[in-house]
Amino acid sequence: MDVKKELYIIEAITNMHVGSGDANFGIIDKTVQRDVLTGFPAIYSSSLKGSLRDYFVGLKSEKTGINDLIIDHIFGKEGNNENGSIQGKYKFFEAKLLGLPVRSNKRPYLIATCPQILNDFLESAKIFASELSNEISDLGTIDLLNGEIFVNGKIDDEIIEGHKVESSANLWENLEKLLGNDFVIFSNEKFMEICAELPVIARNKLDNGESKNLWYEEIIPRKTKFYFGVDLGSGEYNNKFTKNIDDKIVQIGGNATIGYGFAKLENLSKVLK
Amino acid sequence: MTNDSNYVGNIGYYYQKLQFLGNEGEKKEWGEISKGKDNRDKIETLKKEIETNEEKLKKISFHFENEKILNYKPEHNNYDLKEIKIERLIFKTTYPGLLVGSGLNHEVGADEFKLGFSFDYTSGLPVIPGSSVKGVLRSAFPNDEKDPKFQYIKDKLATFGVNSEDINVLELKKEIFDGIKEENGDKNIRFNERDIFFDAVLTDNNNDKHIFGEDYITPHSDPLKNPIPVKFLKILPEIEFEFRFLLNDSKVNDKITANVKKELFKQILCDLGVGAKTNVGYGNLISTNLSSKNLDKKTEKSADKKTAPEKAGADETSWQDEYTKKTGKKVKNK
């Protein structure tokens, strides 16, 4: 049986908060989801699938051709007394971090990543976009020692998140497609340190100017990039699915009404074009 | 001290971190020195020392460069939401300026700005968070029918030709801000029918303009006691901000279209202002997009009249003086 798979890149175009439901032991009341092994920010598959389902429910109309039948096929349906439940035929995988914006004294931001992430990405690409994995196989060759920082296109005296930049290279054309022209690769260790301290936003509930509740929430800054794989099963309705998700804006995570979590989805094949 | 009149890095990063950093070692040293009040002399000596020491100058010069912030001119607003079809309202700040995020922590150095400021992390540019925009709009809506805001909202809607008798302001508030609709048992409104309040950002009209200024407040508990001047960073007057929304027609009342909501929000923002210290005039806004479709000219005119900049005034007490003693009208920054 032919199994269809796709790999998508998510780019946050507004700040995002996909909450873990946890507080940390410091000041942060609401933390974001993180990959259990690496500690990098992530979007768990259940959150991602929920967002996508909600997005497709919002698309339901004659014009788009999206209806309950298709939605139930893709995402499944909970059973009730009369009808049994339906298992979703598509499989959604956790969205993993591809790049995080970091601040610099020479430009507003760069997208930062590390060898481990690029390796993981390549592994995922082999599974979900095997036809493209040759194109990006050079991502797997990048290896940095602790403390090393590589910037695409060097600028003198640049300090990125407190780290002085010393080396640069212009080797990675495909990385430019993936991350944009302004990117930086940190060693795994350094990047883990950077990811440990995501920006925190203070939120306050005021009642007649008086503070009733103050809390701090961690955010995924806009321009952050994730990637995720989808297994489309036998590929039924795959045109409807891919057409409506590629190059489209989907809202992911909490605080939607204050503009959080608007993200652009793009198929890897398009990104690398 | 510096000759780069326009810093090209992330100015939010500079404000929050770099100014204090230099590098890791210096940070500690500097932190110690800048803490005590008696250290002013030390700082002066250090400054002199630095001036004689090129190497050190390079490292520590960060600390004294408030000018870098004050001279900063944005090059691009870096935060367009062109992918989303949004409604935009453009406002200009007025004298004395705008202050957002003053509650955020800011490391305290000796010559430093003492209050926090709200920056977009990625672009580093000042931003009025969507939560603040939503918060100030919600604050104009009443909690119950006795609330003077009840009449305020009705009066505003009446100026757009929406018959105020038909409107359940409390239900409208629930619909807009909480996403709750109580008819038909269907309580929660689906996300894609909710109104969305995005961050308000600088427009590209501010490019190559100074946007930051410094200001002081001098709180003192007793008129005869020592006042302590507190320096803080503000957005200068005449800086353009773009407020962005995704709005839907109301289900509670079909006369409240997305466009009426937009006009209502525009009025509220003009009347109440945003950010901190609105009581003393900060955060007052003037609407600059005077053209709006589908609304009669009369409304436009009355809207314009109210937007003349006015001076900072005395405290506003209860809700805008009980809506000016049960509506002799006028809820506008005094």
Coordinates of C-alpha atoms in Angstrom, one line a residue, chain B:
Chain B
M1 CA 30.7 58.9 23.0
T2 CA 29.4 57.0 20.1
N3 CA 29.1 58.1 16.6
D4 CA 26.7 55.6 15.2
S5 CA 23.7 57.8 15.2
N6 CA 21.6 54.9 14.1
Y7 CA 22.0 51.6 15.9
V8 CA 21.0 48.7 13.7
G9 CA 20.7 46.0 16.2
N10 CA 17.8 44.8 18.3
I11 CA 17.0 47.9 20.4
G12 CA 14.9 45.9 22.8
Y13 CA 17.8 43.6 23.4
Y14 CA 20.0 46.6 23.9
Y15 CA 17.6 48.2 26.4
Q16 CA 17.1 45.0 28.4
K17 CA 20.5 43.5 28.3
L18 CA 23.4 44.8 26.3
Q19 CA 23.4 48.2 27.9
F20 CA 24.5 46.4 31.1
L21 CA 26.6 43.7 29.6
G22 CA 29.7 44.6 27.8
N23 CA 30.8 41.1 28.5
E24 CA 30.2 38.6 31.2
G25 CA 33.1 39.7 33.5
E26 CA 32.2 43.4 33.2
K27 CA 28.6 42.7 34.0
K28 CA 29.4 41.6 37.6
E29 CA 31.8 44.4 38.2
W30 CA 29.3 46.9 37.0
G31 CA 26.5 45.4 38.9
E32 CA 28.4 45.9 42.1
I33 CA 29.4 49.4 41.4
S34 CA 26.1 50.6 40.2
K35 CA 24.1 49.4 43.2
G36 CA 25.1 51.7 46.0
K37 CA 24.1 55.4 46.1
D38 CA 27.5 56.5 47.2
N39 CA 29.1 55.1 44.1
R40 CA 28.5 58.1 41.9
D41 CA 32.0 59.1 42.5
K42 CA 33.3 55.7 41.6
I43 CA 31.4 55.8 38.4
E44 CA 32.8 59.1 37.5
T45 CA 36.3 57.8 38.2
L46 CA 35.6 54.8 36.2
K47 CA 34.3 56.9 33.4
K48 CA 37.6 58.8 33.4
E49 CA 39.5 55.7 33.6
I50 CA 37.7 54.3 30.7
E51 CA 38.4 57.4 28.6
T52 CA 42.1 56.8 29.1
N53 CA 41.9 53.2 28.2
E54 CA 40.8 52.3 24.7
E55 CA 40.5 48.6 25.5
K56 CA 38.3 49.1 28.4
L57 CA 36.3 51.7 26.6
K58 CA 35.4 49.1 24.1
K59 CA 34.1 46.8 26.7
I60 CA 32.3 49.1 29.1
S61 CA 31.2 51.9 26.7
F62 CA 27.8 50.2 26.6
H63 CA 27.0 51.4 30.0
F64 CA 26.9 55.0 29.3
E65 CA 25.1 55.0 26.0
N66 CA 21.6 56.0 26.7
E67 CA 22.1 58.2 23.7
K68 CA 22.2 55.0 21.6
I69 CA 18.6 54.4 22.6
L70 CA 17.5 58.0 22.4
N71 CA 19.1 58.4 19.0
Y72 CA 17.7 55.3 17.7
K73 CA 15.7 55.5 14.5
P74 CA 13.8 52.5 13.2
E75 CA 14.4 51.4 9.6
H76 CA 11.5 49.1 9.1
N77 CA 8.6 48.1 11.4
N78 CA 9.5 44.5 10.9
Y79 CA 6.2 43.3 12.0
D80 CA 3.6 43.4 9.2
L81 CA 0.9 40.8 9.2
K82 CA 0.5 40.8 5.5
E83 CA -0.4 37.1 5.6
I84 CA -3.5 37.8 7.6
K85 CA -6.4 39.9 6.5
I86 CA -6.6 42.4 9.3
E87 CA -8.4 45.6 10.1
R88 CA -6.0 48.5 10.9
L89 CA -6.5 51.6 13.0
I90 CA -3.7 54.2 12.9
F91 CA -3.1 56.5 15.8
K92 CA -0.5 59.1 16.7
T93 CA 0.8 59.6 20.2
T94 CA 0.5 63.0 21.7
Y95 CA 2.3 65.0 24.2
P96 CA 3.8 63.9 26.6
G97 CA 4.1 60.5 24.9
L98 CA 3.5 56.9 25.5
L99 CA 4.6 54.5 28.2
V100 CA 4.0 50.7 27.9
G101 CA 5.4 48.0 30.0
S102 CA 6.5 50.1 32.9
G103 CA 5.8 47.2 35.2
L104 CA 8.4 45.0 33.6
N105 CA 11.7 44.5 35.3
H106 CA 14.6 46.6 34.2
E107 CA 18.0 46.1 35.6
V108 CA 18.9 49.2 37.5
G109 CA 22.1 50.9 36.7
A110 CA 23.2 54.3 37.9
D111 CA 22.3 56.5 35.0
E112 CA 19.7 54.2 33.8
F113 CA 16.1 54.2 32.9
K114 CA 14.3 52.8 35.9
L115 CA 11.1 51.5 34.4
G116 CA 10.7 48.6 32.1
F117 CA 9.4 49.0 28.5
S118 CA 7.5 46.8 26.2
F119 CA 9.5 45.6 23.2
D120 CA 8.7 43.0 20.6
Y121 CA 11.3 40.3 21.2
T122 CA 12.1 39.5 17.6
S123 CA 12.2 42.9 16.0
G124 CA 13.2 44.7 19.1
L125 CA 10.8 47.5 18.4
P126 CA 8.4 49.0 20.9
V127 CA 5.1 47.2 20.9
I128 CA 1.7 47.6 22.6
P129 CA 0.8 44.0 23.4
G130 CA -2.5 42.6 22.2
S131 CA -3.4 41.9 25.7
S132 CA -3.1 45.6 26.6
V133 CA -5.2 46.6 23.6
K134 CA -7.9 44.1 24.5
G135 CA -7.6 45.1 28.2
V136 CA -8.2 48.8 27.6
L137 CA -11.1 48.2 25.3
R138 CA -12.7 45.8 27.7
S139 CA -12.2 48.4 30.5
A140 CA -14.6 50.8 28.7
F141 CA -17.4 48.2 28.9
P142 CA -19.7 48.1 31.9
N143 CA -19.9 45.4 34.5
D144 CA -23.6 46.0 35.1
E145 CA -26.4 48.3 34.0
K146 CA -25.8 50.9 36.7
D147 CA -22.3 51.4 35.6
P148 CA -21.8 54.7 33.9
K149 CA -19.9 52.9 31.2
F150 CA -23.2 51.3 30.2
Q151 CA -24.5 54.7 29.0
Y152 CA -21.1 55.5 27.5
I153 CA -21.1 52.6 25.2
K154 CA -24.7 53.2 24.2
D155 CA -24.0 56.8 23.5
K156 CA -21.0 55.9 21.4
L157 CA -22.9 53.4 19.4
A158 CA -25.7 55.9 18.9
T159 CA -23.3 58.2 17.2
F160 CA -22.7 55.5 14.6
G161 CA -26.5 55.4 13.9
V162 CA -27.0 52.2 15.9
N163 CA -30.2 52.6 17.9
S164 CA -29.0 52.1 21.4
E165 CA -32.3 50.8 22.8
D166 CA -31.8 47.6 20.8
I167 CA -28.5 46.8 22.3
N168 CA -27.7 44.6 25.2
V169 CA -24.3 46.1 26.1
L170 CA -23.5 43.4 28.6
E171 CA -24.1 40.6 26.1
L172 CA -22.1 42.5 23.6
K173 CA -19.2 42.7 26.0
K174 CA -19.4 39.0 26.7
E175 CA -19.4 38.2 23.0
I176 CA -16.5 40.4 22.2
F177 CA -14.2 39.8 25.1
D178 CA -15.1 36.4 26.5
G179 CA -16.4 34.7 23.4
I180 CA -19.6 33.7 25.2
K181 CA -23.0 33.7 23.5
E182 CA -25.8 32.6 25.7
E183 CA -28.6 31.9 23.2
N184 CA -29.3 28.5 21.7
G185 CA -27.4 26.8 24.4
D186 CA -24.3 27.2 22.2
K187 CA -22.2 29.0 24.7
N188 CA -18.7 29.3 23.5
I189 CA -18.1 31.0 20.2
R190 CA -15.7 29.2 17.9
F191 CA -12.3 30.6 17.6
N192 CA -12.6 31.7 14.0
E193 CA -15.6 33.8 14.9
R194 CA -13.9 35.5 17.8
D195 CA -12.5 39.1 17.6
I196 CA -8.8 39.1 17.7
F197 CA -6.6 41.9 19.1
F198 CA -3.1 41.9 17.8
D199 CA -0.1 43.7 19.1
A200 CA 0.0 47.4 18.1
V201 CA 3.2 48.3 16.3
L202 CA 5.0 51.2 14.8
T203 CA 4.1 52.0 11.3
D204 CA 6.6 52.5 8.6
N205 CA 5.9 56.3 8.7
N206 CA 8.2 56.4 11.7
N207 CA 11.2 55.1 9.8
D208 CA 14.2 57.3 10.2
K209 CA 12.6 59.3 12.9
H210 CA 13.5 59.5 16.6
I211 CA 11.0 57.6 18.5
F212 CA 12.3 57.4 22.0
G213 CA 12.6 60.1 24.6
E214 CA 13.4 60.3 28.3
D215 CA 11.3 61.7 31.0
Y216 CA 11.2 61.9 34.8
I217 CA 8.7 61.4 37.5
T218 CA 9.6 62.6 41.0
P219 CA 7.6 60.9 43.5
H220 CA 7.8 62.2 47.1
S221 CA 5.6 61.3 49.9
D222 CA 5.7 64.7 51.5
P223 CA 5.9 68.1 49.7
L224 CA 8.9 68.9 51.9
K225 CA 10.7 65.6 51.6
N226 CA 13.4 64.8 49.2
P227 CA 12.0 64.1 45.8
I228 CA 13.6 61.1 44.0
P229 CA 13.7 61.7 40.3
V230 CA 13.0 58.5 38.4
K231 CA 14.1 58.5 34.9
F232 CA 12.2 56.5 32.3
L233 CA 12.0 55.8 28.7
K234 CA 9.0 56.9 26.7
I235 CA 7.7 57.0 23.2
L236 CA 7.8 60.6 21.9
P237 CA 4.7 62.4 20.7
E238 CA 3.7 62.2 17.1
I239 CA 4.7 58.6 16.6
E240 CA 2.4 56.5 14.6
F241 CA 1.1 53.2 15.9
E242 CA -1.0 50.7 14.0
F243 CA -3.6 48.8 15.9
R244 CA -4.6 45.6 14.3
F245 CA -7.7 43.5 14.7
L246 CA -9.6 40.6 13.2
L247 CA -13.3 41.6 13.7
N248 CA -16.5 39.8 13.0
D249 CA -20.1 40.9 12.7
S250 CA -21.8 40.5 16.0
K251 CA -24.3 37.7 16.5
V252 CA -25.9 39.4 19.4
N253 CA -27.1 42.3 17.3
D254 CA -26.8 42.4 13.6
K255 CA -26.4 46.2 13.6
I256 CA -23.0 45.8 15.3
T257 CA -21.0 45.0 12.2
A258 CA -17.3 44.5 12.2
N259 CA -17.0 48.0 10.9
V260 CA -19.1 49.5 13.8
K261 CA -16.9 47.6 16.2
K262 CA -13.9 49.1 14.6
E263 CA -15.3 52.6 14.9
L264 CA -16.3 51.9 18.5
F265 CA -12.8 50.7 19.3
K266 CA -11.3 53.7 17.6
Q267 CA -13.4 56.0 19.8
I268 CA -12.6 54.2 23.0
L269 CA -8.9 54.2 22.2
C270 CA -9.0 58.0 21.5
D271 CA -11.0 58.6 24.7
L272 CA -9.1 56.4 27.1
G273 CA -5.6 56.1 25.7
V274 CA -3.3 53.2 26.3
G275 CA -0.4 52.2 28.5
A276 CA 0.6 53.6 31.8
K277 CA 0.0 57.0 33.4
T278 CA -2.9 57.9 31.3
N279 CA -4.1 60.1 34.1
V280 CA -1.3 62.5 33.5
G281 CA -1.7 62.5 29.8
Y282 CA 0.6 59.6 28.7
G283 CA -0.8 57.3 26.1
N284 CA -3.3 59.7 24.6
L285 CA -3.9 58.9 21.0
I286 CA -5.1 60.8 18.0
S287 CA -6.7 58.8 15.2
T288 CA -5.1 59.5 11.9
N289 CA -7.1 57.3 9.5
L290 CA -10.0 59.6 9.1
S291 CA -11.4 57.8 6.1
S292 CA -13.6 55.0 7.1
K293 CA -16.1 53.3 4.8
N294 CA -19.8 52.8 5.4
L295 CA -20.2 55.4 8.0
D296 CA -22.0 58.7 7.5
K297 CA -20.0 61.9 7.4
K298 CA -21.7 63.2 10.6
T299 CA -20.0 60.6 12.7
E300 CA -16.7 61.4 11.1
K301 CA -16.9 65.0 12.0
S302 CA -17.9 64.4 15.6
A303 CA -15.0 62.0 15.8
D304 CA -12.6 64.5 14.5
K305 CA -13.6 67.2 16.9
K306 CA -12.7 65.1 19.8
T307 CA -9.3 64.3 18.7
A308 CA -7.6 67.6 19.4
P309 CA -4.7 67.1 21.6
E310 CA -5.3 68.4 25.1
K311 CA -3.0 68.9 28.0
A312 CA -2.4 66.5 30.7
G313 CA -4.8 67.2 33.5
A314 CA -5.8 66.3 37.0
D315 CA -6.6 62.9 38.3
E316 CA -9.6 61.2 36.9
T317 CA -11.4 59.6 39.8
S318 CA -14.3 57.3 39.5
W319 CA -15.1 56.1 36.1
Q320 CA -14.5 59.3 34.2
D321 CA -16.4 61.2 36.9
E322 CA -19.4 59.0 36.7
Y323 CA -19.5 59.6 33.0
T324 CA -19.4 63.3 33.7
K325 CA -22.1 63.3 36.3
K326 CA -24.5 61.1 34.4
T327 CA -23.8 62.4 31.1
G328 CA -23.4 66.0 30.6
K329 CA -21.3 63.8 28.2
K330 CA -17.6 64.0 27.6
V331 CA -15.3 61.1 28.3
K332 CA -12.2 62.4 26.8
N333 CA -8.8 62.9 28.4
K334 CA -9.2 66.2 30.1

